[in-house]
């Protein structure tokens, strides 16, 4: 038996997220496991570095699976890609030590959220960007985002009201790329809670609209008051860019 690390790219538009579900085969994990079970004749569990939501994309999702396969890693990659739909691809695959786990060993993840600012919709990018359609005060958003840097309890920005494990995470940096047409926000940290990035973006956008003050972020983190958090930003603007390991 060998342990394989896969780097995946996928367009999440047509899928119900990463995690397999009993009532649908429209999940990334489900597609991969079905192909590997067909190859080996055995039940195979594919572990992802994280569970991207319905409609969220990935350029650098990492997964691993343990299976019996006599061929090379390149041959395994080719087999999987031959059976995957066109909106999912195994970009690379490598044999790893048996103890490697894509989620448990991850030390850093980077997400990108894209916001389209022009009132004219971007038709060809519509599945990969929030077609917001109005200008934002990016400087106010940047000022607010400073409060997010560091170690905090991000439970107010999570859609799970109760968690068995700690909701404390570290955001190491937030980077920005701006044009007249688009704003990209890059979040890098040691982990992210359910809907965390999208709820942060939703709140930052309301600050950029002038509806709320930048120091609201500080108040949310200090008080843990969920009611101060704005609505969730659409899934299509979010993409998992990379997962890093030591």
Steps between C-alpha positions, in 0.01 A plus 500: 500500500620851416397848610453751219487878530293670229480869411161571347343777299125525460219727395253467786204651313312175440597323822356478850842564650794274580346260751321190370128476573258209496233672292719620211808409299571868430792538740874513433586237761225272371627519141855413603401212726276345234788498249750354746254232610449407134877474458575293811174316565523622859335775703739797498480808721639823357596758762491868403695780666166672558135491399430765241132601487251467218609726213849571639797433272854373549829549322708326766284262702706216649370150567648164586387141462647163598455223246652194341632594155792341317557772241685831523358819647485642147293204383264545794461869420420420137242237599319734738499789253367276223186437705455836671259754348659793318452740790721296737864406446780341700776752427774294664539183703786371716560203725537607863589336833208303643465747789429796268147642535387788281288665771681415823845593367400827331662806658380781272221569251442788262159602367420769246169686484419698183253791484395654167447874550380615158124545442547307175497130584797283410316231303785256444622524860154490658556160664832604654436847639241685707332729248451771760472781245579808711815683616623439854716699738789256494711709739230467768486125439878474535488695824239260637691193382800592715301390807472150352875439492632278777352236729130545578188305582318522166182327618283809422601457134407130498159353413544224759362638826668232710831330434655199670848627416658842540381780272824692550690552176795708382473725195860570407440754226236658278613629161313710247506539122288780356397637163205719402315183403590257776622454856679180604550420868747226599469341845790294632474315829543175687136402447152635432161424653178415316401804288764709681655669196164570336353654817811713547471621140130575546581718801793672327275586205246668728788702643608585145146618429521739795222323690732399784822631653837322467530450877193274483735208431682566826169513688385169349821323598501647852133436580432188291168654396374316190222752443758761399623282212354577158359252252711239326671584170405276202687172457610559141749771595706269721788277393742285701837597357751286687566276799846487655682238705823498697 
